mmCIF file of C-alpha atoms in Angstrom:
data_model
loop_
_atom_site.group_PDB
_atom_site.id
_atom_site.type_symbol
_atom_site.label_atom_id
_atom_site.label_comp_id
_atom_site.label_asym_id
_atom_site.label_seq_id
_atom_site.Cartn_x
_atom_site.Cartn_y
_atom_site.Cartn_z
ATOM 1 C CA UNK A 459 2.132 -1.853 38.679
ATOM 2 C CA UNK A 460 0.107 -4.686 41.134
ATOM 3 C CA UNK A 461 0.762 -7.040 37.824
ATOM 4 C CA UNK A 462 0.091 -4.872 34.422
ATOM 5 C CA UNK A 463 2.500 -3.610 31.900
ATOM 6 C CA UNK A 464 4.022 -0.323 32.763
ATOM 7 C CA UNK A 465 3.783 2.150 29.065
ATOM 8 C CA UNK A 466 6.459 4.094 28.657
ATOM 9 C CA UNK A 467 5.657 7.120 25.375
ATOM 10 C CA UNK A 468 5.633 5.100 22.069
ATOM 11 C CA UNK A 469 8.498 5.462 19.858
ATOM 12 C CA UNK A 470 7.900 8.052 17.210
ATOM 13 C CA UNK A 471 6.211 5.649 13.628
ATOM 14 C CA UNK A 472 7.809 6.748 10.585
ATOM 15 C CA UNK A 473 5.558 7.782 8.099
ATOM 16 C CA UNK A 474 4.067 5.074 5.528
ATOM 17 C CA UNK A 475 5.928 5.540 2.242
ATOM 18 C CA UNK A 476 3.178 5.641 -0.631
ATOM 19 C CA UNK A 477 3.874 5.386 -4.185
ATOM 20 C CA UNK A 478 0.643 7.277 -6.113
ATOM 21 C CA UNK A 479 0.305 5.955 -9.869
ATOM 22 C CA UNK A 480 -1.940 8.284 -12.154
ATOM 23 C CA UNK A 481 -1.419 9.458 -15.553
ATOM 24 C CA UNK A 482 -2.748 13.210 -15.185
ATOM 25 C CA UNK A 483 -0.759 15.152 -13.904
ATOM 26 C CA UNK A 484 -3.327 17.764 -12.202
ATOM 27 C CA UNK A 485 -5.414 14.740 -10.352
ATOM 28 C CA UNK A 486 -1.787 13.120 -8.982
ATOM 29 C CA UNK A 487 -0.548 16.486 -7.588
ATOM 30 C CA UNK A 488 -4.427 16.509 -5.858
ATOM 31 C CA UNK A 489 -3.905 13.654 -4.728
ATOM 32 C CA UNK A 490 -0.434 13.708 -2.995
ATOM 33 C CA UNK A 491 -1.569 17.183 -1.355
ATOM 34 C CA UNK A 492 -4.519 15.123 0.176
ATOM 35 C CA UNK A 493 -1.864 12.008 2.083
ATOM 36 C CA UNK A 494 -0.352 15.092 3.642
ATOM 37 C CA UNK A 495 0.647 13.559 6.381
ATOM 38 C CA UNK A 496 1.894 10.372 4.693
ATOM 39 C CA UNK A 497 5.136 10.449 2.140
ATOM 40 C CA UNK A 498 4.492 10.307 -0.688
ATOM 41 C CA UNK A 499 6.432 9.639 -4.554
ATOM 42 C CA UNK A 500 4.350 9.997 -7.762
ATOM 43 C CA UNK A 501 5.010 8.823 -11.042
ATOM 44 C CA UNK A 502 2.674 9.558 -13.872
ATOM 45 C CA UNK A 503 2.623 5.741 -15.825
ATOM 46 C CA UNK A 504 3.105 2.506 -15.101
ATOM 47 C CA UNK A 505 6.844 2.760 -16.889
ATOM 48 C CA UNK A 506 7.414 5.456 -14.141
ATOM 49 C CA UNK A 507 6.273 3.100 -11.097
ATOM 50 C CA UNK A 508 7.590 0.094 -12.240
ATOM 51 C CA UNK A 509 11.342 2.316 -12.504
ATOM 52 C CA UNK A 510 11.143 3.975 -9.280
ATOM 53 C CA UNK A 511 10.133 0.153 -8.229
ATOM 54 C CA UNK A 512 13.720 -0.989 -9.394
ATOM 55 C CA UNK A 513 15.473 1.711 -7.982
ATOM 56 C CA UNK A 514 15.093 0.188 -4.562
ATOM 57 C CA UNK A 515 12.810 2.375 -3.531
ATOM 58 C CA UNK A 516 10.616 1.004 -0.064
ATOM 59 C CA UNK A 517 7.137 1.806 -0.449
ATOM 60 C CA UNK A 518 4.528 0.246 1.777
ATOM 61 C CA UNK A 519 1.342 0.789 -0.329
ATOM 62 C CA UNK A 520 1.010 1.177 -3.689
ATOM 63 C CA UNK A 521 -1.902 3.314 -5.138
ATOM 64 C CA UNK A 522 -2.523 3.372 -8.885
ATOM 65 C CA UNK A 523 -4.999 4.709 -11.432
ATOM 66 C CA UNK A 524 -6.877 1.846 -13.337
ATOM 67 C CA UNK A 525 -7.121 3.566 -16.687
ATOM 68 C CA UNK A 526 -4.025 5.278 -17.814
ATOM 69 C CA UNK A 527 -1.579 4.781 -21.573
ATOM 70 C CA UNK A 528 0.453 2.217 -21.859
ATOM 71 C CA UNK A 529 0.522 0.311 -18.662
ATOM 72 C CA UNK A 530 -2.668 -0.267 -16.821
ATOM 73 C CA UNK A 531 -3.473 -0.187 -12.996
ATOM 74 C CA UNK A 532 -4.027 -3.244 -12.621
ATOM 75 C CA UNK A 533 -1.305 -4.666 -15.419
ATOM 76 C CA UNK A 534 0.945 -2.875 -13.204
ATOM 77 C CA UNK A 535 -0.450 -4.985 -9.888
ATOM 78 C CA UNK A 536 0.333 -8.045 -12.216
ATOM 79 C CA UNK A 537 4.072 -6.956 -12.667
ATOM 80 C CA UNK A 538 4.484 -5.662 -9.324
ATOM 81 C CA UNK A 539 3.253 -9.583 -8.257
ATOM 82 C CA UNK A 540 5.713 -11.048 -10.073
ATOM 83 C CA UNK A 541 8.470 -8.727 -9.380
ATOM 84 C CA UNK A 542 8.003 -7.427 -5.736
ATOM 85 C CA UNK A 543 5.333 -9.804 -4.810
ATOM 86 C CA UNK A 544 5.498 -8.891 -0.823
ATOM 87 C CA UNK A 545 4.171 -5.373 -2.901
ATOM 88 C CA UNK A 546 1.112 -7.360 -4.366
ATOM 89 C CA UNK A 547 -1.381 -7.158 -1.074
ATOM 90 C CA UNK A 548 -0.679 -3.317 -0.190
ATOM 91 C CA UNK A 549 -1.812 -2.231 -3.563
ATOM 92 C CA UNK A 550 -4.883 -0.376 -4.142
ATOM 93 C CA UNK A 551 -6.659 0.428 -7.411
ATOM 94 C CA UNK A 552 -9.072 3.410 -7.681
ATOM 95 C CA UNK A 553 -11.193 4.521 -10.970
ATOM 96 C CA UNK A 554 -12.982 7.303 -12.156
ATOM 97 C CA UNK A 555 -15.089 4.522 -13.586
ATOM 98 C CA UNK A 556 -16.209 2.062 -11.455
ATOM 99 C CA UNK A 557 -17.728 -0.513 -13.432
ATOM 100 C CA UNK A 558 -15.394 -0.476 -16.315
ATOM 101 C CA UNK A 559 -12.481 -0.260 -13.624
ATOM 102 C CA UNK A 560 -13.866 -4.431 -12.873
ATOM 103 C CA UNK A 561 -14.173 -5.241 -16.308
ATOM 104 C CA UNK A 562 -11.077 -4.147 -16.853
ATOM 105 C CA UNK A 563 -9.888 -6.444 -13.500
ATOM 106 C CA UNK A 564 -11.817 -9.403 -14.452
ATOM 107 C CA UNK A 565 -10.242 -9.332 -18.140
ATOM 108 C CA UNK A 566 -6.623 -9.543 -16.303
ATOM 109 C CA UNK A 567 -7.485 -11.745 -13.864
ATOM 110 C CA UNK A 568 -8.511 -13.797 -16.345
ATOM 111 C CA UNK A 569 -5.797 -13.966 -18.726
ATOM 112 C CA UNK A 570 -2.695 -14.077 -15.989
ATOM 113 C CA UNK A 571 -4.900 -16.639 -13.514
ATOM 114 C CA UNK A 572 -5.176 -14.575 -11.026
ATOM 115 C CA UNK A 573 -7.636 -15.181 -7.936
ATOM 116 C CA UNK A 574 -7.446 -12.134 -6.087
ATOM 117 C CA UNK A 575 -7.283 -8.341 -7.640
ATOM 118 C CA UNK A 576 -6.508 -5.118 -5.578
ATOM 119 C CA UNK A 577 -9.513 -3.499 -3.927
ATOM 120 C CA UNK A 578 -10.867 -0.347 -6.479
ATOM 121 C CA UNK A 579 -11.958 2.552 -5.062
ATOM 122 C CA UNK A 580 -14.000 4.672 -6.839
ATOM 123 C CA UNK A 581 -12.754 8.652 -7.813
ATOM 124 C CA UNK A 582 -13.071 11.030 -6.618
ATOM 125 C CA UNK A 583 -11.964 9.046 -3.100
ATOM 126 C CA UNK A 584 -12.829 10.937 -0.078
ATOM 127 C CA UNK A 585 -9.236 11.872 1.744
ATOM 128 C CA UNK A 586 -10.593 10.479 5.325
ATOM 129 C CA UNK A 587 -11.382 6.958 2.901
ATOM 130 C CA UNK A 588 -8.053 7.103 0.840
ATOM 131 C CA UNK A 589 -6.379 7.135 4.332
ATOM 132 C CA UNK A 590 -8.383 4.904 5.752
ATOM 133 C CA UNK A 591 -7.658 2.411 3.428
ATOM 134 C CA UNK A 592 -2.991 3.494 2.623
ATOM 135 C CA UNK A 593 -3.268 3.380 6.388
ATOM 136 C CA UNK A 594 -5.012 0.031 6.970
ATOM 137 C CA UNK A 595 -3.171 -1.861 4.043
ATOM 138 C CA UNK A 596 0.243 -0.374 5.538
ATOM 139 C CA UNK A 597 0.361 -0.882 8.814
ATOM 140 C CA UNK A 598 0.143 -4.886 7.246
ATOM 141 C CA UNK A 599 4.108 -3.972 6.027
ATOM 142 C CA UNK A 600 6.091 -2.533 8.527
ATOM 143 C CA UNK A 601 8.145 -3.804 10.589
ATOM 144 C CA UNK A 602 7.171 -5.570 13.770
ATOM 145 C CA UNK A 603 9.523 -6.144 17.433
ATOM 146 C CA UNK A 604 9.908 -9.730 17.777
ATOM 147 C CA UNK A 605 10.520 -9.859 21.050
ATOM 148 C CA UNK A 606 8.996 -8.406 23.209
ATOM 149 C CA UNK A 607 7.831 -8.942 27.412
ATOM 150 C CA UNK A 608 3.737 -8.100 28.530
ATOM 151 C CA UNK A 609 4.272 -8.146 31.669
ATOM 152 C CA UNK A 610 8.227 -7.912 33.591
ATOM 153 C CA UNK A 611 7.213 -11.444 35.402
ATOM 154 C CA UNK A 612 8.440 -13.337 32.585
ATOM 155 C CA UNK A 613 10.863 -11.728 30.313
ATOM 156 C CA UNK A 614 11.038 -13.348 26.697
ATOM 157 C CA UNK A 615 13.816 -14.877 26.127
ATOM 158 C CA UNK A 616 15.502 -16.234 22.604
ATOM 159 C CA UNK A 617 14.754 -19.918 23.712
ATOM 160 C CA UNK A 618 11.201 -18.947 24.881
ATOM 161 C CA UNK A 619 10.113 -16.681 21.482
ATOM 162 C CA UNK A 620 10.473 -19.028 19.273
#
């Protein structure tokens, strides 16, 4: 305790909530089971993903396949960016065709005048890489405590917190 901080056990963190979007049911099921330590909600289309978001469900990260009938992954990103801007920085795209996915993203970015598109991971994505990418994005969306002190000699007051 000599001038150092006293740490108590951290409260348990809530699991990251992920919206996983893929039109291929088997891929969706396999991906969801790979992410068992996360709270995963699945959608089989871009339209279903938007419906889940419209229901008011909270998600920390959205992971979407690029090539899907109807609303593609890049098009889903555009709609999320417009409707749920807080999620725009928390989206990943996955594709079995990285070249085609890159072209699709470039076309949408050019058409919509969007400077940056989400990162694209190549399918099949190794489990550890997918979890690491999701957690890196998801940590940004976790609520942060606004007031805490590193030592107990000068407690943080609301006036000092500003």
